[in-house]
Short mmCIF file of C-alpha atoms and ligand atoms in Angstrom, two decimals:
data_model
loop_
_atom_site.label_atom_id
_atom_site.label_comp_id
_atom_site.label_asym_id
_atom_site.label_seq_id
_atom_site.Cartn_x
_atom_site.Cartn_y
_atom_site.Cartn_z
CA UNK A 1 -2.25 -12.34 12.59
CA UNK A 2 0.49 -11.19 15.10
CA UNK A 3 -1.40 -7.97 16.08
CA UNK A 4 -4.64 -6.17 15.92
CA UNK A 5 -4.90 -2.43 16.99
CA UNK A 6 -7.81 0.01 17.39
CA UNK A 7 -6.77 3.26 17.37
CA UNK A 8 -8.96 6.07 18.37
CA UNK A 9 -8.45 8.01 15.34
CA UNK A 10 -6.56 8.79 11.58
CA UNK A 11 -4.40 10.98 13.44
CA UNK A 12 -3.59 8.59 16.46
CA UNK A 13 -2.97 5.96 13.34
CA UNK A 14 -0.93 8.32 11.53
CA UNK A 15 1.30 8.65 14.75
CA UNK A 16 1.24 4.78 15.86
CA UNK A 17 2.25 3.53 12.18
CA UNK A 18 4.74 5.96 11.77
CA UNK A 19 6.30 4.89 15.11
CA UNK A 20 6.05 1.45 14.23
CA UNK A 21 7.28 1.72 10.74
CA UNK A 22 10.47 4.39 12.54
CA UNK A 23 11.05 1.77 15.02
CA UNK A 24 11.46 -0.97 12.12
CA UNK A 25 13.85 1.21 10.39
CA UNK A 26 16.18 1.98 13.19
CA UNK A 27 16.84 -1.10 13.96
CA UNK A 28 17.64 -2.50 10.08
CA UNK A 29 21.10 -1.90 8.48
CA UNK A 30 18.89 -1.86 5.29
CA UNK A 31 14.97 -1.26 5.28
CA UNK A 32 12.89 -2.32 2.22
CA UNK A 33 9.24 -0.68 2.64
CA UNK A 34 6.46 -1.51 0.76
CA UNK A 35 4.15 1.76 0.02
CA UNK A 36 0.56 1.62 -0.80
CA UNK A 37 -1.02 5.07 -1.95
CA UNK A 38 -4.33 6.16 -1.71
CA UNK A 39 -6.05 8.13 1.68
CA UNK A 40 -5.21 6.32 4.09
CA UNK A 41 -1.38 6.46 5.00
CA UNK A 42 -0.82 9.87 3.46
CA UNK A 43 -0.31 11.08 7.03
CA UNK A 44 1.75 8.04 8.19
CA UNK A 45 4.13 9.72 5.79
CA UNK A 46 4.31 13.24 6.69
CA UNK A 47 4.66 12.06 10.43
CA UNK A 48 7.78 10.00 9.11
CA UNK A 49 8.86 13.07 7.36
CA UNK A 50 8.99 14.84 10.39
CA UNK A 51 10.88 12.24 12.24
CA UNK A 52 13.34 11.38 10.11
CA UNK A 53 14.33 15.28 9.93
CA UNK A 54 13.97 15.62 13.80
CA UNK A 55 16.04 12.74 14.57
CA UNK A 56 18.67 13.38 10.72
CA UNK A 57 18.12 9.68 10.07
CA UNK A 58 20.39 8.04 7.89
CA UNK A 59 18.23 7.86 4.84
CA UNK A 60 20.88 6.10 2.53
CA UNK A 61 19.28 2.77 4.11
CA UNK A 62 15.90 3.20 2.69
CA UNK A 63 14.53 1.73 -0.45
CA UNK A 64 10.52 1.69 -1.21
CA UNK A 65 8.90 -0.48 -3.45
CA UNK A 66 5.60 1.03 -5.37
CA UNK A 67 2.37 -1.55 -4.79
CA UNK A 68 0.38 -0.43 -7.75
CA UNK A 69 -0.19 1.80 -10.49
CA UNK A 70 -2.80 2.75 -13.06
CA UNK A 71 -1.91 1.44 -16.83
CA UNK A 72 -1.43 4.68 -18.87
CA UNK A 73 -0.50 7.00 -16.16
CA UNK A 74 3.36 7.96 -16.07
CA UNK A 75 5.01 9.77 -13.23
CA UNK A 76 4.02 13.38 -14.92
CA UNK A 77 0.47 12.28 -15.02
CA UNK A 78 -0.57 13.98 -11.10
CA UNK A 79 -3.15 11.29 -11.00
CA UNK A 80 -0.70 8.40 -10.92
CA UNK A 81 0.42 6.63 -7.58
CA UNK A 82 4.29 7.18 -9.26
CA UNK A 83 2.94 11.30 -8.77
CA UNK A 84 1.92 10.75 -5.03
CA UNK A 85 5.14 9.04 -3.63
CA UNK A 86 7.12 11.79 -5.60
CA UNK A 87 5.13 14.29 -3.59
CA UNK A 88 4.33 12.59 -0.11
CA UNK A 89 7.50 10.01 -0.28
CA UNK A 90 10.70 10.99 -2.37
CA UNK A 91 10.46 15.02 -1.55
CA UNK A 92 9.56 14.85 1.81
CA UNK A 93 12.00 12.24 2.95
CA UNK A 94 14.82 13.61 0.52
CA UNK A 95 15.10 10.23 -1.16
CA UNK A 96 16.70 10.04 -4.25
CA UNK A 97 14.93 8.09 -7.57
CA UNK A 98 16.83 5.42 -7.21
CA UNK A 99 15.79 4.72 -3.66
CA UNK A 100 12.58 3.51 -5.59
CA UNK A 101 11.38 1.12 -7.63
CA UNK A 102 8.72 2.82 -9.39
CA UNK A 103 6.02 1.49 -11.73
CA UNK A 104 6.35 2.25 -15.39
CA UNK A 105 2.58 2.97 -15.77
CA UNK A 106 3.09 4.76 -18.66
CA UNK A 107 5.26 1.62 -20.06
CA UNK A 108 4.43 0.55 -23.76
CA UNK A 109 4.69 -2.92 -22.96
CA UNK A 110 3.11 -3.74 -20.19
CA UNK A 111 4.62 -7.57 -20.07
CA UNK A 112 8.25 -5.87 -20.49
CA UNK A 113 7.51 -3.87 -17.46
CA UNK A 114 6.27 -6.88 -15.43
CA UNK A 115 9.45 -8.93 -16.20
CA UNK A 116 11.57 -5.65 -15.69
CA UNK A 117 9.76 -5.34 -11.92
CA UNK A 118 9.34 -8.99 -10.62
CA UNK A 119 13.52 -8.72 -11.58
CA UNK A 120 14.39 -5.87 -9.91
CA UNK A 121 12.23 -7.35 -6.82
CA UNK A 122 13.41 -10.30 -7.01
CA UNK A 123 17.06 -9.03 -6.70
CA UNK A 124 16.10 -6.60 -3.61
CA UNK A 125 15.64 -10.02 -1.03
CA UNK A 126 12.78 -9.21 0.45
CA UNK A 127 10.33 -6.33 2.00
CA UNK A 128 10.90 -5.97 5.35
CA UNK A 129 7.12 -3.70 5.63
CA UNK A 130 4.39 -3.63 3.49
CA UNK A 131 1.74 -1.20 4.41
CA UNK A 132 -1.24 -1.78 2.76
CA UNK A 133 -4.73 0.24 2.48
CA UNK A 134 -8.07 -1.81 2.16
CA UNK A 135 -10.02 -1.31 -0.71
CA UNK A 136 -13.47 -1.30 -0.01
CA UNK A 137 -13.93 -4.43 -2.64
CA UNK A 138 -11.46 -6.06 -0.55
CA UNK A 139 -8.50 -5.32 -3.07
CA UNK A 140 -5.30 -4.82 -1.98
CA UNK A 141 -2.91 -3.39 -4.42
CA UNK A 142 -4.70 -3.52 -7.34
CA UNK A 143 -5.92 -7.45 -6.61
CA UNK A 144 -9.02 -7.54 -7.60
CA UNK A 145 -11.87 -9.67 -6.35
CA UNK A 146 -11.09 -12.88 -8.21
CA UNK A 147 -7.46 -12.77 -7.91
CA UNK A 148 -5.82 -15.53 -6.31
CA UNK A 149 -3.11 -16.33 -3.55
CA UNK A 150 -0.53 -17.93 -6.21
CA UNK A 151 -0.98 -14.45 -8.05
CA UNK A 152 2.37 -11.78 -8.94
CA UNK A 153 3.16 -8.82 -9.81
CA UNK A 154 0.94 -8.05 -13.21
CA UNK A 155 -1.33 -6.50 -15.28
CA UNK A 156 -5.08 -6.57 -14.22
CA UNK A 157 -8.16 -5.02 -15.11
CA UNK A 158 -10.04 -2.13 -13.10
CA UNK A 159 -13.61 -3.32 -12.20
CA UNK A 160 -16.48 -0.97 -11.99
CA UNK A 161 -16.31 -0.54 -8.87
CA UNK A 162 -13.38 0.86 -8.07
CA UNK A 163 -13.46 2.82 -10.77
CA UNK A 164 -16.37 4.39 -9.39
CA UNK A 165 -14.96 4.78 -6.28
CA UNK A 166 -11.73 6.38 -7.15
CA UNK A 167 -13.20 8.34 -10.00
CA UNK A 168 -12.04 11.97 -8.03
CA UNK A 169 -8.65 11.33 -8.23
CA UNK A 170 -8.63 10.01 -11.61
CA UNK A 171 -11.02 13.23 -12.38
CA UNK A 172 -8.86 15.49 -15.43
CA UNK A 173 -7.41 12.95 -17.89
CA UNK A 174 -8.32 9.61 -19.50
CA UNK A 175 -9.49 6.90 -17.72
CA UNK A 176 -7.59 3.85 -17.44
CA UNK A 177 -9.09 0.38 -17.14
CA UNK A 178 -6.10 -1.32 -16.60
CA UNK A 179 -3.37 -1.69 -14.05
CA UNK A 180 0.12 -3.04 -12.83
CA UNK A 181 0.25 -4.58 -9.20
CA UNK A 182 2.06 -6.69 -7.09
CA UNK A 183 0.19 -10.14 -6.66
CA UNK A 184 -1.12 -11.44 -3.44
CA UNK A 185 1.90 -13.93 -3.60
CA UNK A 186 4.65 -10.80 -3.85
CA UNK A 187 2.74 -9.45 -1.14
CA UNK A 188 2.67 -12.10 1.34
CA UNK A 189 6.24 -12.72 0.91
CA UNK A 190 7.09 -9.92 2.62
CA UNK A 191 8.09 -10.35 6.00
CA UNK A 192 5.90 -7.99 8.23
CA UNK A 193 2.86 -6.17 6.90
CA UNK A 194 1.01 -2.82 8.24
CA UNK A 195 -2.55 -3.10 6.53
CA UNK A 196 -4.18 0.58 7.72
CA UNK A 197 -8.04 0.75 7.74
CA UNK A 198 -9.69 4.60 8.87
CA UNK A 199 -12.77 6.07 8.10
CA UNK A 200 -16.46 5.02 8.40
CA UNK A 201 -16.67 3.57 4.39
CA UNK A 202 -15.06 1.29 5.05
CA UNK A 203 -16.80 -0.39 8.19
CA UNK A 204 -18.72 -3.00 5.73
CA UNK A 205 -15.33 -3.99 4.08
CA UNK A 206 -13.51 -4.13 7.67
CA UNK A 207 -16.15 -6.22 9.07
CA UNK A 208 -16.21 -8.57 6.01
CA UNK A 209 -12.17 -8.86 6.35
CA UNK A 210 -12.50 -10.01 9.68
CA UNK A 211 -15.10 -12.69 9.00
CA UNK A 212 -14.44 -14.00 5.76
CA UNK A 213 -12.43 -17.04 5.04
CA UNK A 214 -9.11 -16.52 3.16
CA UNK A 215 -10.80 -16.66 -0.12
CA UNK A 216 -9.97 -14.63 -4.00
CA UNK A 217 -13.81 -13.17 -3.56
CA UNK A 218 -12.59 -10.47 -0.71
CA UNK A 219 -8.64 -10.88 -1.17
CA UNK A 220 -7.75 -9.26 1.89
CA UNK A 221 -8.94 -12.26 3.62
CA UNK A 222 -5.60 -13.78 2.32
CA UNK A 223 -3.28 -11.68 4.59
CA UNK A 224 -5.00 -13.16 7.75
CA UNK A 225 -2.91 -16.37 6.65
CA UNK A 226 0.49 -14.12 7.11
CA UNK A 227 2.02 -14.96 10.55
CA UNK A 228 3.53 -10.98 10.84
CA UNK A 229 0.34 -9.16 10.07
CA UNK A 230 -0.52 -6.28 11.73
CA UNK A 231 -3.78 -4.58 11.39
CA UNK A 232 -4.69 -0.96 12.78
CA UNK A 233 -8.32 0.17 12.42
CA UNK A 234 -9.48 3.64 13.62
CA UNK A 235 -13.15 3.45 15.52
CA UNK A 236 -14.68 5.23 12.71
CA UNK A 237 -14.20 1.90 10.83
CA UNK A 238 -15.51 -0.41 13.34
CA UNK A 239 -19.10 -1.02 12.69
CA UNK A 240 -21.69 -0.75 15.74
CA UNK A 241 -22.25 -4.73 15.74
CA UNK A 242 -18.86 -5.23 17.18
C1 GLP B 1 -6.64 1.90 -4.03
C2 GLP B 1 -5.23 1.38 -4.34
C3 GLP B 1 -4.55 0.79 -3.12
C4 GLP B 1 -5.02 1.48 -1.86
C5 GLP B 1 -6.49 1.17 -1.66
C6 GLP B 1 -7.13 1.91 -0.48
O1 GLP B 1 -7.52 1.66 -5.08
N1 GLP B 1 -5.17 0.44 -5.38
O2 GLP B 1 -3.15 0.86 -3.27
O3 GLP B 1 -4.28 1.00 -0.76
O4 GLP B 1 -7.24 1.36 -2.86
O5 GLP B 1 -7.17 3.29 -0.72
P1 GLP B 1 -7.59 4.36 0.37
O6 GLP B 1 -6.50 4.39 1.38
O7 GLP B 1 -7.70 5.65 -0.37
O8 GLP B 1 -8.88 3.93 0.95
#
């Protein structure tokens, strides 16, 4: 771990990422960033929004790569992470598509769509930023306890648990049980990573990241391995033991 953070609140996050992540991107002649969906760095975003118009940044440099995406849900679908970076991402920054490679969630073949990804990633040369959320299982991405350090980009299946605890946003439509994600391997490859942890749900996972041994049963616990890591936690997700 290169870094470890505690920032007062979402907010201060929100502001301390984004500078970060801005900082990382001025200084690259091209800037491959890793987005994660979900709570957490929704505000990261609209604070980048607002600098990259304050400042008229030279967007042509940017490229994002999607983490994750439900099996079944296409870009129309508004439940599908392909549905949030179009709204908190690609409009906001005035990126075109093909700044991004998205997901197919809605692919037919799911294998197909694997092979067509891990290409496409493989040809890109690297992330320079990954920012990750924690899931309260200790998935990140979509990996699943159980998944392991060798694992790539694939398709997985949804346990119960997060299911459960991502039913609201999946509330209107089908529910899918499946899922395409980058594998802890993809992820570790990249060269810096931003994992983002707010909100007091999450102080049981947190405190289990920090303790645990790199192991597939809480595979955040693999990132501490990654010598570019940088975690910022808000208080709220500090438990009172520490
Ligand atoms: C979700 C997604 C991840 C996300 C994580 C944390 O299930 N698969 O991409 O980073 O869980 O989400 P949140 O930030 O909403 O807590």
């Amino acid at each position: 771990m290169k870094q470890f953070q505690i920032v007062q609140d979402k907010e201060i996050m929100a502001e301390v990422a984004a500078n970060y992540i801005f900082s990382a991107f001025q200084k690259s002649q091209k800037f491959i960033l890793g987005v994660a969906t979900g709570s957490t760095p929704k505000k990261v975003y609209e604070v980048l929004a607002k600098k990259f118009r304050e400042t008229s940044a030279d967007l042509s440099k940017m490229f994002c790569v999607q983490l994750d995406e439900y099996l079944g849900l296409g870009l129309k679908d508004s439940r599908s992470f392909a549905a949030y970076i179009q709204k908190y991402i690609v409009k906001p920054w005035g990126l075109k598509k093909s700044q991004i490679l998205f997901w197919d969630g809605d692919c037919q073949n799911p294998a197909g769509e694997v092979d067509r990804f891990n290409s496409i990633l493989s040809h890109l040369g690297g992330i320079d930023c990954q920012i990750l959320g924690l899931g309260l299982n200790g998935h990140i991405g979509f990996n699943e306890p159980g998944s392991l350090k060798e694992s790539r980009c694939r398709e997985v299946v949804l346990t119960q648990e997060t299911l459960q605890n991502n039913k609201e946003d999946l509330a209107g439509g089908k529910i899918p049980t499946d899922a395409l994600t980058m594998g802890i391997a993809d992820i570790l490859k990249t060269k810096n990573i931003l994992l983002l942890v707010s909100g007091n749900h999450k102080q049981k996972s947190f405190e289990r990241f920090l303790k645990e041994e790199p192991s597939p049963q809480f595979p955040a616990t693999f990132l501490k391995g990654h010598a570019d890591l940088v975690v910022m936690v808000d208080k709220s997700a500090l438990s009172d033991s520490r």
